[in-house]
Amino acid sequence: QENSAQVRQPESLLQPIPASQPVFRAIGSMQQGLLQGSIDLDEPGSLSHHLAQASGVSISQLPPQELESAEMVENLFSNIVEHQRILDDLKSEMRKLEVPILRVLLQDPKLFSVDYHPARQMVNYVSLLADRDSVNIQANRSAIVDSIRLVLEAPQEDNAVFDTALGKLDKLV
């Protein structure tokens, strides 16, 4: 019997996408664009839009798993930045994590269903540290921005970068 409180992912999200697939080149290009400031993820639907653009297709031509995953990640971040007390100028910084989180989700569809995952924990830590009511928000700001940059600069196959970023943030949480 299924636990009704458990989040069910669409069936198409159950298989990891092989690292050789073109979507990962597109994600790498998007990460570079975020580092260079040429990509902005603040508008609704922008993650799917930029993924399609970097893939050289229209949104309707994205494979269902890629589109559903992008929508899931974007919805997660929308809920975090719009409904929590994230400092306004850190909302855009937080949204930059959408791209590496999408990559991890495509590589590991169990990202949101396992008890612990370093990528998910990093999002949690950044959310806590970016709270507008935090007494240490000014001190936290550079650590937040630096940890996000660290993840964006890491090679795509290096998911250990989330552990490294967590180590830096853990001291502040």
mmCIF file of C-alpha atoms in Angstrom:
data_model
loop_
_atom_site.group_PDB
_atom_site.id
_atom_site.type_symbol
_atom_site.label_atom_id
_atom_site.label_comp_id
_atom_site.label_asym_id
_atom_site.label_seq_id
_atom_site.Cartn_x
_atom_site.Cartn_y
_atom_site.Cartn_z
ATOM 1 C CA GLN A 1 0.000 0.000 0.000
ATOM 2 C CA GLU A 2 1.343 3.388 -1.013
ATOM 3 C CA ASN A 3 1.890 6.085 1.568
ATOM 4 C CA SER A 4 -0.287 8.990 0.418
ATOM 5 C CA ALA A 5 2.103 11.513 1.993
ATOM 6 C CA GLN A 6 4.948 10.323 -0.229
ATOM 7 C CA VAL A 7 5.607 12.508 -3.264
ATOM 8 C CA ARG A 8 5.044 10.608 -6.493
ATOM 9 C CA GLN A 9 7.160 11.526 -9.431
ATOM 10 C CA PRO A 10 5.895 11.100 -12.981
ATOM 11 C CA GLU A 11 6.790 7.677 -14.358
ATOM 12 C CA SER A 12 8.958 9.221 -17.069
ATOM 13 C CA LEU A 13 11.302 10.588 -14.388
ATOM 14 C CA LEU A 14 12.306 7.196 -13.062
ATOM 15 C CA GLN A 15 15.294 6.453 -15.326
ATOM 16 C CA PRO A 16 18.599 8.357 -15.176
ATOM 17 C CA ILE A 17 19.595 10.005 -18.435
ATOM 18 C CA PRO A 18 23.031 8.844 -19.659
ATOM 19 C CA ALA A 19 25.740 11.501 -19.294
ATOM 20 C CA SER A 20 26.421 11.337 -23.030
ATOM 21 C CA GLN A 21 23.011 12.832 -23.892
ATOM 22 C CA PRO A 22 22.914 16.310 -25.490
ATOM 23 C CA VAL A 23 20.911 17.755 -22.586
ATOM 24 C CA PHE A 24 24.052 17.777 -20.458
ATOM 25 C CA ARG A 25 25.937 19.864 -23.035
ATOM 26 C CA ALA A 26 22.995 22.289 -22.968
ATOM 27 C CA ILE A 27 23.099 22.393 -19.158
ATOM 28 C CA GLY A 28 26.854 23.069 -19.254
ATOM 29 C CA SER A 29 26.237 25.949 -21.651
ATOM 30 C CA MET A 30 23.533 27.298 -19.336
ATOM 31 C CA GLN A 31 25.862 27.136 -16.333
ATOM 32 C CA GLN A 32 28.453 29.143 -18.277
ATOM 33 C CA GLY A 33 25.754 31.667 -19.189
ATOM 34 C CA LEU A 34 24.814 32.015 -15.518
ATOM 35 C CA LEU A 35 28.452 32.582 -14.562
ATOM 36 C CA GLN A 36 28.808 35.223 -17.290
ATOM 37 C CA GLY A 37 25.517 36.909 -16.393
ATOM 38 C CA SER A 38 23.972 36.298 -19.828
ATOM 39 C CA ILE A 39 21.171 34.054 -18.498
ATOM 40 C CA ASP A 40 18.466 35.158 -16.076
ATOM 41 C CA LEU A 41 16.106 32.644 -14.474
ATOM 42 C CA ASP A 42 13.798 35.102 -12.702
ATOM 43 C CA GLU A 43 10.863 34.924 -15.124
ATOM 44 C CA PRO A 44 8.339 32.039 -14.984
ATOM 45 C CA GLY A 45 9.204 29.321 -17.497
ATOM 46 C CA SER A 46 12.738 30.608 -18.008
ATOM 47 C CA LEU A 47 14.447 27.333 -17.031
ATOM 48 C CA SER A 48 12.563 25.391 -19.732
ATOM 49 C CA HIS A 49 13.042 28.260 -22.186
ATOM 50 C CA HIS A 50 16.805 28.396 -21.694
ATOM 51 C CA LEU A 51 17.092 24.591 -21.752
ATOM 52 C CA ALA A 52 15.280 24.467 -25.086
ATOM 53 C CA GLN A 53 17.330 27.368 -26.445
ATOM 54 C CA ALA A 54 20.629 25.766 -25.370
ATOM 55 C CA SER A 55 19.430 22.468 -26.878
ATOM 56 C CA GLY A 56 18.583 24.159 -30.189
ATOM 57 C CA VAL A 57 14.898 23.211 -30.075
ATOM 58 C CA SER A 58 11.564 24.734 -29.099
ATOM 59 C CA ILE A 59 10.108 23.973 -25.664
ATOM 60 C CA SER A 60 7.535 21.647 -27.261
ATOM 61 C CA GLN A 61 10.404 19.622 -28.788
ATOM 62 C CA LEU A 62 12.125 18.945 -25.455
ATOM 63 C CA PRO A 63 11.882 15.288 -24.434
ATOM 64 C CA PRO A 64 9.144 14.818 -21.797
ATOM 65 C CA GLN A 65 11.566 13.805 -19.036
ATOM 66 C CA GLU A 66 13.684 16.916 -19.566
ATOM 67 C CA LEU A 67 10.676 19.249 -19.702
ATOM 68 C CA GLU A 68 8.947 17.679 -16.678
ATOM 69 C CA SER A 69 12.184 17.776 -14.700
ATOM 70 C CA ALA A 70 12.810 21.427 -15.582
ATOM 71 C CA GLU A 71 9.255 22.329 -14.554
ATOM 72 C CA MET A 72 9.613 20.421 -11.278
ATOM 73 C CA VAL A 73 12.888 22.183 -10.414
ATOM 74 C CA GLU A 74 11.534 25.589 -11.384
ATOM 75 C CA ASN A 75 8.413 25.051 -9.256
ATOM 76 C CA LEU A 76 10.566 24.063 -6.291
ATOM 77 C CA PHE A 77 12.655 27.238 -6.550
ATOM 78 C CA SER A 78 9.601 29.414 -7.179
ATOM 79 C CA ASN A 79 8.108 28.140 -3.943
ATOM 80 C CA ILE A 80 11.345 28.822 -2.082
ATOM 81 C CA VAL A 81 12.016 32.340 -3.360
ATOM 82 C CA GLU A 82 8.421 33.564 -3.528
ATOM 83 C CA HIS A 83 6.947 32.031 -0.396
ATOM 84 C CA GLN A 84 9.829 32.127 2.007
ATOM 85 C CA ARG A 85 11.629 35.065 3.465
ATOM 86 C CA ILE A 86 14.556 35.072 1.053
ATOM 87 C CA LEU A 87 16.347 38.413 0.847
ATOM 88 C CA ASP A 88 15.312 40.059 -2.435
ATOM 89 C CA ASP A 89 18.794 40.474 -3.872
ATOM 90 C CA LEU A 90 19.607 36.804 -3.156
ATOM 91 C CA LYS A 91 16.556 35.428 -4.999
ATOM 92 C CA SER A 92 18.307 35.628 -8.378
ATOM 93 C CA GLU A 93 21.433 34.056 -6.886
ATOM 94 C CA MET A 94 19.389 31.170 -5.482
ATOM 95 C CA ARG A 95 17.662 30.618 -8.806
ATOM 96 C CA LYS A 96 21.065 29.956 -10.398
ATOM 97 C CA LEU A 97 21.026 26.633 -8.526
ATOM 98 C CA GLU A 98 18.090 25.524 -10.706
ATOM 99 C CA VAL A 99 20.490 24.478 -13.483
ATOM 100 C CA PRO A 100 22.821 22.229 -11.460
ATOM 101 C CA ILE A 101 19.820 20.818 -9.559
ATOM 102 C CA LEU A 102 18.186 19.985 -12.905
ATOM 103 C CA ARG A 103 21.400 18.225 -13.948
ATOM 104 C CA VAL A 104 21.434 16.172 -10.747
ATOM 105 C CA LEU A 105 17.741 15.295 -11.119
ATOM 106 C CA LEU A 106 18.297 14.072 -14.685
ATOM 107 C CA GLN A 107 21.279 11.988 -13.524
ATOM 108 C CA ASP A 108 19.573 10.785 -10.340
ATOM 109 C CA PRO A 109 15.762 10.775 -10.498
ATOM 110 C CA LYS A 110 15.617 9.829 -6.800
ATOM 111 C CA LEU A 111 16.938 13.287 -5.827
ATOM 112 C CA PHE A 112 13.668 14.304 -4.180
ATOM 113 C CA SER A 113 12.651 10.920 -2.818
ATOM 114 C CA VAL A 114 15.727 9.766 -0.891
ATOM 115 C CA ASP A 115 16.081 10.780 2.755
ATOM 116 C CA TYR A 116 19.292 12.706 2.173
ATOM 117 C CA HIS A 117 20.973 14.125 -0.894
ATOM 118 C CA PRO A 118 23.819 16.701 -0.756
ATOM 119 C CA ALA A 119 22.364 18.768 -3.618
ATOM 120 C CA ARG A 120 18.994 19.034 -1.900
ATOM 121 C CA GLN A 121 20.667 19.778 1.430
ATOM 122 C CA MET A 122 22.621 22.606 -0.174
ATOM 123 C CA VAL A 123 19.366 24.183 -1.369
ATOM 124 C CA ASN A 124 18.036 23.874 2.194
ATOM 125 C CA TYR A 125 21.144 25.496 3.672
ATOM 126 C CA VAL A 126 21.145 28.355 1.171
ATOM 127 C CA SER A 127 17.447 28.961 1.905
ATOM 128 C CA LEU A 128 18.122 29.146 5.633
ATOM 129 C CA LEU A 129 21.137 31.415 5.246
ATOM 130 C CA ALA A 130 19.367 33.778 2.805
ATOM 131 C CA ASP A 131 16.487 34.467 5.213
ATOM 132 C CA ARG A 132 15.901 38.222 5.385
ATOM 133 C CA ASP A 133 15.494 38.012 9.185
ATOM 134 C CA SER A 134 18.796 36.261 9.791
ATOM 135 C CA VAL A 135 20.993 38.279 12.134
ATOM 136 C CA ASN A 136 24.011 37.231 10.071
ATOM 137 C CA ILE A 137 22.571 37.921 6.623
ATOM 138 C CA GLN A 138 25.332 40.350 5.632
ATOM 139 C CA ALA A 139 28.045 37.878 6.666
ATOM 140 C CA ASN A 140 26.162 35.009 4.986
ATOM 141 C CA ARG A 141 25.737 36.802 1.662
ATOM 142 C CA SER A 142 29.278 36.221 0.358
ATOM 143 C CA ALA A 143 29.270 32.579 1.511
ATOM 144 C CA ILE A 144 25.969 31.998 -0.327
ATOM 145 C CA VAL A 145 27.174 33.616 -3.559
ATOM 146 C CA ASP A 146 30.550 31.844 -3.354
ATOM 147 C CA SER A 147 28.997 28.405 -2.779
ATOM 148 C CA ILE A 148 26.617 28.851 -5.725
ATOM 149 C CA ARG A 149 29.518 29.942 -7.948
ATOM 150 C CA LEU A 150 31.529 26.917 -6.780
ATOM 151 C CA VAL A 151 28.735 24.582 -7.917
ATOM 152 C CA LEU A 152 28.297 26.379 -11.253
ATOM 153 C CA GLU A 153 32.035 26.250 -11.996
ATOM 154 C CA ALA A 154 32.447 22.538 -11.194
ATOM 155 C CA PRO A 155 32.646 19.953 -13.971
ATOM 156 C CA GLN A 156 29.213 18.489 -14.619
ATOM 157 C CA GLU A 157 30.169 14.995 -13.592
ATOM 158 C CA ASP A 158 31.379 16.242 -10.211
ATOM 159 C CA ASN A 159 28.444 15.883 -7.823
ATOM 160 C CA ALA A 160 30.953 15.896 -4.939
ATOM 161 C CA VAL A 161 30.972 19.683 -5.363
ATOM 162 C CA PHE A 162 27.710 19.760 -3.396
ATOM 163 C CA ASP A 163 29.486 18.114 -0.457
ATOM 164 C CA THR A 164 32.261 20.712 -0.737
ATOM 165 C CA ALA A 165 29.740 23.567 -0.801
ATOM 166 C CA LEU A 166 27.872 22.025 2.145
ATOM 167 C CA GLY A 167 31.112 21.920 4.114
ATOM 168 C CA LYS A 168 31.538 25.660 3.613
ATOM 169 C CA LEU A 169 27.901 26.452 4.467
ATOM 170 C CA ASP A 170 27.667 24.006 7.373
ATOM 171 C CA LYS A 171 29.781 26.289 9.531
ATOM 172 C CA LEU A 172 27.190 29.057 9.134
ATOM 173 C CA VAL A 173 23.956 27.104 9.624
#
